[in-house]
């Protein structure tokens, strides 16, 4: 079961995010330190319920530009504290969240839906995302499910054109696969058996 916090994309009155970066005409509230810890504990509690409900594993949704990815992205994280600035700080929130989830569920498998490239000029790209993937791998993630794009880039003309091609996200997964020791899942128009076998 996949668990998620949409952050600045949440359809609520007052969305929250790492920083107050506007999206689709709305500006989210920047999370404070106590709120960050509260969200991490909510991820852990949700993962515990997943395990208790009898699922085989839990997946943290760090793709599509959701909250976990928003902290990693230089585009959406403008913080000046321990959770912002260099990549080491920007990946602190998802790595701490992973640790809290691990503590909550013991040896239960935890996967990660992974944003490898935002496809935006000032967004996260493979240079930094691959380093983050390595950190996830080193910190006990069960697998990394790689995708590209966010709700702010999915409808850009060049992304729409690219998305019509079979396996259009596979090169992102390939780049991650070369650097990590855990299983990697490829996505993005892998729609036939032959296409999957080719990948």
PDB file of C-alpha atoms in Angstrom, residues 1 5 14 20 52 57 64-65 70 98 104 115 123 125-126 129 144 147-148 158 174 177 179 184 188 190:
ATOM      1  CA  UNK A   1       0.000   0.000   0.000  1.00  0.00           C
ATOM      2  CA  UNK A   5       1.294  13.557   1.693  1.00  0.00           C
ATOM      3  CA  UNK A  14      -4.366  25.630   3.816  1.00  0.00           C
ATOM      4  CA  UNK A  20       5.925  29.128   0.556  1.00  0.00           C
ATOM      5  CA  UNK A  52      -1.441  -4.346  10.819  1.00  0.00           C
ATOM      6  CA  UNK A  57       4.827  -3.915   2.166  1.00  0.00           C
ATOM      7  CA  UNK A  64       4.992  13.375  -8.644  1.00  0.00           C
ATOM      8  CA  UNK A  65       6.272  16.413  -6.748  1.00  0.00           C
ATOM      9  CA  UNK A  70       9.200  18.906  -2.388  1.00  0.00           C
ATOM     10  CA  UNK A  98      12.052   6.663   6.414  1.00  0.00           C
ATOM     11  CA  UNK A 104       7.399   1.842  13.574  1.00  0.00           C
ATOM     12  CA  UNK A 115      11.115  11.462  -8.430  1.00  0.00           C
ATOM     13  CA  UNK A 123      13.875  21.671 -10.634  1.00  0.00           C
ATOM     14  CA  UNK A 125      17.411  16.550 -11.948  1.00  0.00           C
ATOM     15  CA  UNK A 126      19.467  13.359 -12.120  1.00  0.00           C
ATOM     16  CA  UNK A 129      18.357  12.717  -7.446  1.00  0.00           C
ATOM     17  CA  UNK A 144      13.125   2.386  -5.609  1.00  0.00           C
ATOM     18  CA  UNK A 147       9.416   8.192 -12.315  1.00  0.00           C
ATOM     19  CA  UNK A 148       9.755  11.685 -13.763  1.00  0.00           C
ATOM     20  CA  UNK A 158       7.598  18.749 -24.700  1.00  0.00           C
ATOM     21  CA  UNK A 174      18.446   3.132 -15.799  1.00  0.00           C
ATOM     22  CA  UNK A 177      19.902   1.431 -11.351  1.00  0.00           C
ATOM     23  CA  UNK A 179      24.235   3.570  -8.847  1.00  0.00           C
ATOM     24  CA  UNK A 184      14.742  -0.567  -9.166  1.00  0.00           C
ATOM     25  CA  UNK A 188       6.321   5.233 -17.980  1.00  0.00           C
ATOM     26  CA  UNK A 190       5.819   0.099 -20.310  1.00  0.00           C
TER      27      UNK A 190
END
